[in-house]
XYZ file of C-alpha atoms in Angstrom:
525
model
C -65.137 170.254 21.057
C -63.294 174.036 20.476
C -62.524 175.196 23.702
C -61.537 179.413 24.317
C -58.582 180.223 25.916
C -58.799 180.703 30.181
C -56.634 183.835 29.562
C -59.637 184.937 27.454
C -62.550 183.737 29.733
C -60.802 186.279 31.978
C -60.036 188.792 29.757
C -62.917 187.715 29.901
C -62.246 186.484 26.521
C -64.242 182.767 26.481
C -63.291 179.314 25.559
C -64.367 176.402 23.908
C -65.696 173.061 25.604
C -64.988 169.574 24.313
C -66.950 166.761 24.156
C -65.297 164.143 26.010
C -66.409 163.214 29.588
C -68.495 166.416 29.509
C -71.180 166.784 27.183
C -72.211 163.390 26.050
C -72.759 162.593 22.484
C -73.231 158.705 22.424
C -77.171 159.196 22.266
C -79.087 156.586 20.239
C -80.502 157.577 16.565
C -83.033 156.898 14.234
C -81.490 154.126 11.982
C -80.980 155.105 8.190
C -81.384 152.611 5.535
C -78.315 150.158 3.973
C -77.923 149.926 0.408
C -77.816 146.674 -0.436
C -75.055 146.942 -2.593
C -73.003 148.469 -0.238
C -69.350 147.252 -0.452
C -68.222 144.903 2.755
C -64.893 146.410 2.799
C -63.234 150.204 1.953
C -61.382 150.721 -1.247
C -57.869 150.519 -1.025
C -55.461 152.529 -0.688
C -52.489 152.509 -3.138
C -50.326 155.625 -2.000
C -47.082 155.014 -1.184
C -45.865 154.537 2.613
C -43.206 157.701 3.164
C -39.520 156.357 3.826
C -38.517 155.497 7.472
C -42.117 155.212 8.337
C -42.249 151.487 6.842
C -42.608 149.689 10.314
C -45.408 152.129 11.577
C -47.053 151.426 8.836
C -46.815 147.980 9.141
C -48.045 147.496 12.578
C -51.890 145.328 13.252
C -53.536 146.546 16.629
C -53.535 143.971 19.302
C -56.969 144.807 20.474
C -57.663 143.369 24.193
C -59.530 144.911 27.346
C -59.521 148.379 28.076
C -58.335 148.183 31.564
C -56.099 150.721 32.263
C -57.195 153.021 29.510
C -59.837 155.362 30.556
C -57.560 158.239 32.328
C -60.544 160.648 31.287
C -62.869 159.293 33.529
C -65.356 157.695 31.242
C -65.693 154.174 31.809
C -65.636 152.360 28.471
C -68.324 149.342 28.260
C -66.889 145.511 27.897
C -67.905 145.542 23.884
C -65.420 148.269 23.753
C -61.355 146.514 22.942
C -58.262 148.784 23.297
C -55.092 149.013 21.889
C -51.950 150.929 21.564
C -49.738 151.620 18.365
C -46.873 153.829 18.152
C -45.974 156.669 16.284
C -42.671 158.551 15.739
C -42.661 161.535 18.312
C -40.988 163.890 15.518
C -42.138 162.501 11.732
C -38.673 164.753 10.729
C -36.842 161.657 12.593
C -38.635 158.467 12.552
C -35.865 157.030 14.230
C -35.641 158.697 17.557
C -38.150 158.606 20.138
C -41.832 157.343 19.395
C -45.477 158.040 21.074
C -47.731 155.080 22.469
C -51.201 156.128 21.238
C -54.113 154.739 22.619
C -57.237 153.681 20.115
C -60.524 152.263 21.072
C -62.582 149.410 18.967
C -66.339 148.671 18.833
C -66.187 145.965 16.302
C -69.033 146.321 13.828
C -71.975 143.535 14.742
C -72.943 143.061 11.188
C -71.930 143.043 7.404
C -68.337 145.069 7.787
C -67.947 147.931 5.472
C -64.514 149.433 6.759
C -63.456 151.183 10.215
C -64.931 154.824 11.186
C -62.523 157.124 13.335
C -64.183 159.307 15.568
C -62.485 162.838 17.178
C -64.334 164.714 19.702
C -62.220 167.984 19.395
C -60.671 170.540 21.655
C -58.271 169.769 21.020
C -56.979 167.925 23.846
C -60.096 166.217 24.275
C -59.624 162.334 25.068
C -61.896 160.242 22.262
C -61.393 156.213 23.374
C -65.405 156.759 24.676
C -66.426 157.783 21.241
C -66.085 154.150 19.950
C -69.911 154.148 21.471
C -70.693 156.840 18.943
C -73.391 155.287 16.852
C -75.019 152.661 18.817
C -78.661 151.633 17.773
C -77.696 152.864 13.887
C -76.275 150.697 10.859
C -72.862 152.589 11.919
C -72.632 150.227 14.550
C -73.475 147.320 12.056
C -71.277 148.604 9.450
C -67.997 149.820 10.965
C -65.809 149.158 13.766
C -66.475 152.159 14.890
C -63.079 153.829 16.108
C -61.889 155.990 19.081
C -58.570 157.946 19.932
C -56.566 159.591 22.404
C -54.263 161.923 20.369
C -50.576 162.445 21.223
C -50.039 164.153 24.402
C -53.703 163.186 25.894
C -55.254 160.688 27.887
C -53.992 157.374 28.126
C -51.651 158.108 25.516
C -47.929 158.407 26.512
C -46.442 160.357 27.241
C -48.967 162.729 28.173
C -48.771 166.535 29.079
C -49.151 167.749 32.442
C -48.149 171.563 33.342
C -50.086 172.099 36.993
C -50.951 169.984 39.902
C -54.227 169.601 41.068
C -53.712 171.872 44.179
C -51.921 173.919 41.248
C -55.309 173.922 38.994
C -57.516 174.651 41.607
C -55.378 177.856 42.761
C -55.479 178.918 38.908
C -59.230 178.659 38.959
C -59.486 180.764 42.066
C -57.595 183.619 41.013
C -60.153 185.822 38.852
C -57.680 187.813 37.384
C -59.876 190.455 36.187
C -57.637 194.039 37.268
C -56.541 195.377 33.637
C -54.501 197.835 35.783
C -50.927 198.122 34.496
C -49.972 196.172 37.322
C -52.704 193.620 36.602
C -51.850 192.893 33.361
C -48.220 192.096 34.443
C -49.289 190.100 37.498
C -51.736 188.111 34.818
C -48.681 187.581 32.637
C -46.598 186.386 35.520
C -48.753 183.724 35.624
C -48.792 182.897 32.026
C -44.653 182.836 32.037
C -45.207 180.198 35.195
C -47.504 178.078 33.666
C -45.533 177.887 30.312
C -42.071 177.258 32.417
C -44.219 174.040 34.906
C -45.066 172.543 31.376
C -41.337 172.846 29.969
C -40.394 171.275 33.483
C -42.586 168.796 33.729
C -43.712 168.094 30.091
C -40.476 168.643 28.581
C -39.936 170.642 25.411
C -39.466 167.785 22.661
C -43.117 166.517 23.570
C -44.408 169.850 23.767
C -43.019 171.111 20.247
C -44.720 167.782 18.944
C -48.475 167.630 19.747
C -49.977 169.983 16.925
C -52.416 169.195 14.233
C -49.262 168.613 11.908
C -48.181 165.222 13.692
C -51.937 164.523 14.458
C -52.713 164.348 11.133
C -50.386 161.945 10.110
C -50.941 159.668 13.269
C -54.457 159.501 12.559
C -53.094 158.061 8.709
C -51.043 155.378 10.828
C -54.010 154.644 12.793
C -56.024 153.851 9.579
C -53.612 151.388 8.336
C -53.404 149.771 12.016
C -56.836 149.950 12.861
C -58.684 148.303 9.394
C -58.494 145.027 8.426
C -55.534 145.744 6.321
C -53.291 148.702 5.520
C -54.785 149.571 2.740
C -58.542 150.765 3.956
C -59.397 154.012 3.357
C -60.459 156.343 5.796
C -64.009 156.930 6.756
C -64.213 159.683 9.344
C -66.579 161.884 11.556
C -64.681 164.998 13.548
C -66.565 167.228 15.617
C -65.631 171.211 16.686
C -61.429 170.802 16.445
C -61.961 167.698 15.239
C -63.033 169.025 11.750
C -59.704 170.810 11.783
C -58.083 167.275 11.706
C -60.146 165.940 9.332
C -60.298 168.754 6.984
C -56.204 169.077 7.204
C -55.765 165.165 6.875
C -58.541 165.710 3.646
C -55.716 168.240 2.312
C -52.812 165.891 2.948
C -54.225 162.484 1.925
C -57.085 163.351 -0.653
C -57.002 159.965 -1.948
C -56.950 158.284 0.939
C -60.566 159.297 2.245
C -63.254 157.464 1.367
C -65.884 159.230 3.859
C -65.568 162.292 6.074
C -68.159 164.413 8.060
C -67.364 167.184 9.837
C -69.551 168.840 12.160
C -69.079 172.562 14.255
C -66.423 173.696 11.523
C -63.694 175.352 12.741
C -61.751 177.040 9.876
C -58.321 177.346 9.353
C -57.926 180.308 7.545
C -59.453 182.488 10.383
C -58.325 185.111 11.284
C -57.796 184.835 15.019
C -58.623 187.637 16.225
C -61.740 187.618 14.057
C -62.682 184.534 15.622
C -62.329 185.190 19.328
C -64.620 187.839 18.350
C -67.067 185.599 16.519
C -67.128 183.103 19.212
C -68.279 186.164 21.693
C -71.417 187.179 19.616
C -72.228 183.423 19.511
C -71.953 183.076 23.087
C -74.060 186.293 23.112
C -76.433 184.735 21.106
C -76.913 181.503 23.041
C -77.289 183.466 26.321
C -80.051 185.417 24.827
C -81.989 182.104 23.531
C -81.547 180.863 26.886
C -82.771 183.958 28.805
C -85.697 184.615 26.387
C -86.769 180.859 27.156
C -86.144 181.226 31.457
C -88.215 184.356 31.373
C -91.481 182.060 29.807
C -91.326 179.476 32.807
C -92.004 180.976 36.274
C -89.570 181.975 39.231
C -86.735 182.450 36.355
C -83.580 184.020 38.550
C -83.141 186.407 35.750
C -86.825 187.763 36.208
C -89.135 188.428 34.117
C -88.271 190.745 31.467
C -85.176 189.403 28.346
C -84.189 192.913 28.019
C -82.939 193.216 31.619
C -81.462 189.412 31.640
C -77.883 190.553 30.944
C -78.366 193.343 33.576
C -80.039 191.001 36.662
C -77.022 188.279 35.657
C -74.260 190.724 36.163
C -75.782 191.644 39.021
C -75.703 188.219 40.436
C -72.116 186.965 39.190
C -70.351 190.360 40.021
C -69.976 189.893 43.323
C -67.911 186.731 43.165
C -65.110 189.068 42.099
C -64.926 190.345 45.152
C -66.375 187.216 47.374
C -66.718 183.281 46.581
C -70.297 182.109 47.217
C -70.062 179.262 50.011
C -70.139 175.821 48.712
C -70.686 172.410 50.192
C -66.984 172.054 48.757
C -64.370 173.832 50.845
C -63.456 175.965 47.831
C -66.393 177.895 47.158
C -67.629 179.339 43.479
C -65.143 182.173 42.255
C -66.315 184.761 39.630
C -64.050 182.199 37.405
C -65.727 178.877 37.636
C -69.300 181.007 37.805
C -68.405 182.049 34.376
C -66.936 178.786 33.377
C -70.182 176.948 34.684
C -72.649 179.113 33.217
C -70.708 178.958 29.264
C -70.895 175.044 29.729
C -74.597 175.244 30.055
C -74.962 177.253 27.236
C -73.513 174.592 24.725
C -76.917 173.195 24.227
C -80.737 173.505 25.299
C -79.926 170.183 27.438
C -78.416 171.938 30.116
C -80.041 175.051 30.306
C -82.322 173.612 33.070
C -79.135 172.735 35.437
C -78.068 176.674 34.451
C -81.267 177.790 35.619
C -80.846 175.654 38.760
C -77.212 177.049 39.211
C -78.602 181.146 38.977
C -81.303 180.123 41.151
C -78.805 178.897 43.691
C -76.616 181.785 43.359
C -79.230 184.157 44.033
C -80.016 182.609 47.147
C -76.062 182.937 47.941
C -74.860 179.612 46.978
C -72.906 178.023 43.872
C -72.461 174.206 44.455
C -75.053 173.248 40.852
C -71.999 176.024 38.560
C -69.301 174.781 40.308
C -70.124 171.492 39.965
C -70.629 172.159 36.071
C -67.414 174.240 35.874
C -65.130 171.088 37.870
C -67.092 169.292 34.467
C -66.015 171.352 32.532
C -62.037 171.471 33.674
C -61.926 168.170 33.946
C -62.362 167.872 37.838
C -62.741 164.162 39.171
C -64.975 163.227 42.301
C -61.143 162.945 44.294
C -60.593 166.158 43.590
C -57.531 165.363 40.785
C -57.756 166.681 37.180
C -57.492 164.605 33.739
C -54.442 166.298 31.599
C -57.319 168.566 29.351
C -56.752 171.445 29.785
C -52.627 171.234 29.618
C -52.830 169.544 26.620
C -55.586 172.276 25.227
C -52.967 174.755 25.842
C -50.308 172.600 24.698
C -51.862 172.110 21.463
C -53.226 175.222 20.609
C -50.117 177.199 21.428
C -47.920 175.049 18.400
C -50.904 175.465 16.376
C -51.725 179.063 16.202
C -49.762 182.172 15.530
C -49.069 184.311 18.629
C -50.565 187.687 19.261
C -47.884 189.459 21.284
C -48.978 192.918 19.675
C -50.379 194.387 22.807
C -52.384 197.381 20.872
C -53.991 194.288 19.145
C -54.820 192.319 22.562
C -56.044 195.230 24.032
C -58.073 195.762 20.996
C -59.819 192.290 20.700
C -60.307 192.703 24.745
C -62.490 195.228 23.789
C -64.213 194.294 21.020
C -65.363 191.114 22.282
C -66.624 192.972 25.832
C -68.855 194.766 22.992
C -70.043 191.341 21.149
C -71.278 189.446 24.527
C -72.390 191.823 27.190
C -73.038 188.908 29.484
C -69.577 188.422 29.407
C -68.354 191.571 30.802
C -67.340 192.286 34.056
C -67.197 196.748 33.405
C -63.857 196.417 34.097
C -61.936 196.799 30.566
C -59.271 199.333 29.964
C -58.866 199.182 26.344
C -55.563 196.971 27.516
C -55.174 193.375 28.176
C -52.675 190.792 28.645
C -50.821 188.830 26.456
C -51.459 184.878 25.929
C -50.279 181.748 27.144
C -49.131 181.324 23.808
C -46.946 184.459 24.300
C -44.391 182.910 26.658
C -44.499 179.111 25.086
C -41.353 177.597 25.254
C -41.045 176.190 21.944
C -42.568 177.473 18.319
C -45.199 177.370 16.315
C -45.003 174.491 13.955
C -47.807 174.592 12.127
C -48.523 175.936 8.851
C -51.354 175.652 6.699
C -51.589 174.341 3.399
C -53.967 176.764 1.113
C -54.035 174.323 -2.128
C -57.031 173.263 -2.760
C -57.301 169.154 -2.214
C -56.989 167.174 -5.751
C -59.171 164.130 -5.954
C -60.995 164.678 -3.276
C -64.781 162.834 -2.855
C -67.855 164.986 -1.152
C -67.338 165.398 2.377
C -70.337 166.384 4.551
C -69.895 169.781 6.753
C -72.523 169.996 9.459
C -72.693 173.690 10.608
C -75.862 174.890 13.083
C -77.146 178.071 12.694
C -76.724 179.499 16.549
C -73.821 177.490 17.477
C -71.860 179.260 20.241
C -68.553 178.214 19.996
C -68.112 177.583 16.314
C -70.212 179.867 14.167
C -72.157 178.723 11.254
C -70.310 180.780 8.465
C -67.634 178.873 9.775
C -69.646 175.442 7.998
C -70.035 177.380 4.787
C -66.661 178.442 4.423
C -65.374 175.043 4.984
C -67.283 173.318 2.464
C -66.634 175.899 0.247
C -62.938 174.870 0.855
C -63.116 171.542 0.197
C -65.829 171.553 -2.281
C -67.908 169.444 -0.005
C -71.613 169.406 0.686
C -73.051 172.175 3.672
C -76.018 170.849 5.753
C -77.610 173.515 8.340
C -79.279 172.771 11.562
C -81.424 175.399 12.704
C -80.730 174.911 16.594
C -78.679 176.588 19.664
C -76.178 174.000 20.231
C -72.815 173.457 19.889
C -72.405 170.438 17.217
C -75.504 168.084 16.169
C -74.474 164.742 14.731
C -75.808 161.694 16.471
C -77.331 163.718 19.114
C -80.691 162.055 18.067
C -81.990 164.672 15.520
C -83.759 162.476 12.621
C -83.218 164.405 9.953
C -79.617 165.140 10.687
C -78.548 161.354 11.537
C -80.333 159.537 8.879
C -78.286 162.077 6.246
C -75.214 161.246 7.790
C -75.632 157.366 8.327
C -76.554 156.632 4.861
C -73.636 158.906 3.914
C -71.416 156.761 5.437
C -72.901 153.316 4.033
C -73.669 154.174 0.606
C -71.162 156.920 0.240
C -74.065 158.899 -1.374
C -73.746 162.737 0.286
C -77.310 164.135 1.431
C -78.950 166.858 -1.316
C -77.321 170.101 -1.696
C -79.128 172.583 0.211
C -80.575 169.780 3.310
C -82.090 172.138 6.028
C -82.809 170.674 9.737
């Protein structure tokens, strides 16, 4: 899923969460109905391989056991085969140095209708476990249903890495909230740090090559590898970042998709600034639904009354800016990973219990329940070591979006998105902030999109729910607008909805994929 920015958390701009090993999304679903005419295979493709890409092309995963593969702490099931193709590291020069990227198979158990690739978003977020997406529906019957790591995560190799684990957990710590003049420059110290650790240790060449731009076009090598012959097209579901890929690999290879539904738009064209912004009054929003449901039950931490909840939380996370609560873990909650935990929670109604645990806690002066959903969160294993997330969600993002390094713009979006989520701010703004990360990246921006609209493409399905924190629902609408595809709405407060067991939603999207009929304009859930 879209994660925000920790720069912006503490700014205390937010960030998104993905999916993978955090927020599970394997649930099983009402199963749709299959056309009985349904073909057993995907059309083909005809489009023509580009030059020097001939042997990637070529390649036929060797799928075996998954040992070894799952670096993101999800254990992936015995019915689950692995595999690793390659991929040239810079498509400008397919003859240099490749990528090993690591794919997941559950082969379908019944009448085979083509492969399904599934990304979980981010970006950085590892997706071999989503090859369980689907169980108990005909898209486990139909499709080998298909997970990834992209370039640059997981068990794919090489993979980023910026910080240590002592390094991480020192980053977390620090709550970086003085928007002195001194502050600022301290917090961009750190920025210029982190950027140089992931030049060191990374090294440039893999870091200017782990956008969208080169995902894209792996995920068109993994097609050919991945179905029973080169010439499947692609059926494909993309959650949060993930409908960025699919909706940019829609624009490159229109006739090369034969399903796609993307769900939690995110949409290119944003503005950025616009969108930080956006994201805030979500998160807003979501902290309100939650607080408005606390104050029905009894002994809510927030007490009793939804117009004071943003007032009795600040008065319970404030202090961790000036003094970790104690934790069973040596490290104690900072004001950071309080913040971090509680937007986790907020991603859907499923966790708002464990939130309400966490504030509880906290108000009796301890944070283990929100530190134990922030180490979630970051990625955090039991043994206290990290999976390569969060480096590669900065890695990614930072070749993939234009850079802010206006600072009367920073300082104005710092503001402006203290104003959209109260809940969010610490009182501490200046009207100045920081630059980004991004700021201080060692290597450009490569990405650019493509506005032409796609030629030839069929009706993709865009999911978009109306309260969605991270990725609002105008997002959904402008996205389907963009690719002429079909909007359905979910009237929830959750971040992303597909396969998460709602009836209505799952049954549109399952016999979408089968019978490649989209669900009826207008479908409300």
């Amino acid at each position: 899923m879209r994660r925000p920015t920790r720069e912006w958390l503490k700014s205390p701009w937010t960030r998104f969460l993905l999916t993978g090993g955090v927020v599970a999304l394997v649930a099983a679903c009402g199963r749709g109905t299959v056309a009985p005419e349904a073909p057993t295979t995907a059309a083909p493709v005809t489009a023509d391989v580009p030059s020097g890409l001939e042997k990637f092309y070529a390649q036929t995963a060797d799928w075996g056991a998954c040992d070894g593969f799952d670096t993101d702490g999800v254990v992936l099931g015995s019915a689950v085969e692995c595999a690793r193709i390659s991929a040239p590291l810079d498509y400008d020069d397919p003859g240099g140095d490749t990528v090993e990227l690591a794919i997941s198979r559950m082969p379908a158990s019944g009448q085979r209708i083509g492969a399904l690739l599934i990304n979980p978003g981010g970006p950085g977020a590892p997706g071999l476990s989503m090859a369980g997406q689907g169980y108990g529906t005909e898209l486990e019957e139909r499709f080998d249903v298909i997970g990834f790591d992209p370039r640059g995560v997981g068990a794919s190799t090489p993979a980023v890495h910026c910080l240590t684990a002592g390094e991480t957990d020192e980053r977390r710590a620090d709550n970086d909230v003085d928007r002195s003049p001194a502050g600022i420059e301290a917090s961009e110290q750190r920025n210029r740090d982190y950027a140089e650790k992931c030049a060191q240790r990374s090294g440039t060449d893999l870091l200017a090559h782990v956008g969208t731009r080169e995902v894209v076009q792996d995920m068109d090598i993994i097609r050919a590898a991945a179905g029973s012959d080169p010439g499947e097209s692609m059926n494909y579901l993309g959650y949060s970042y993930g409908t960025r890929l699919g909706a940019e690999y829609a624009e490159r290879f229109p006739d090369r998709v034969r399903t796609m539904v993307l769900d939690g738009a995110v949409n290119p064209d944003a503005d950025p600034i616009e969108e930080i912004v956006a994201q805030a009054a979500g998160f807003q929003g979501a902290f309100d639904d939650y607080a408005d449901d606390c104050v029905a039950g009894s002994s809510c931490p927030l007490g009793a009354d939804p117009d004071r909840a943003v007032a009795e939380f600040r008065a319970l996370v404030d202090p961790l800016i000036d003094r970790p609560a104690p934790t069973d873990d040596p490290r104690g909650l900072s004001y950071t990973d309080a913040m971090t935990g509680v937007q986790q929670a907020l991603y859907s109604p499923g966790l708002w219990r464990l939130l309400t645990v966490g504030l509880r806690e906290l108000r009796n002066g301890h944070g283990d329940t929100l530190l134990d959903l922030a180490d979630q969160y970051e990625g955090r294993r039991s043994d206290g070591t990290y999976s390569n997330v969060g480096d590669a969600f900065n890695a990614i993002r930072c070749v993939d979006d234009p850079r802010i390094t206006d600072r009367a713009v920073v300082g104005e979006a710092d503001t402006r998105y203290r104003e959209a989520a109260p809940f969010l701010d610490d009182g501490r703004g200046t009207g100045q902030a920081p630059l980004d990360l991004c700021a201080f990246w060692p290597v450009p921006t490569s990405h650019a999109t493509d506005d032409a609209p796609a030629s030839g493409l069929p009706d993709v399905v865009v999911v978009s729910t109306t309260e969605d924190p991270a990725t609002p629902y105008a997002a959904g609408v402008d996205l389907a607008d963009r690719l002429g595809g079909t909007l359905v709405t979910y009237e929830g407060t959750q971040h992303t909805v597909v396969l998460s067991g709602e009836e209505c939603i799952d049954d549109a999207v399952v016999t979408y994929f089968v019978e490649t009929t989209p669900p009826p304009a207008g479908l409300t859930c």
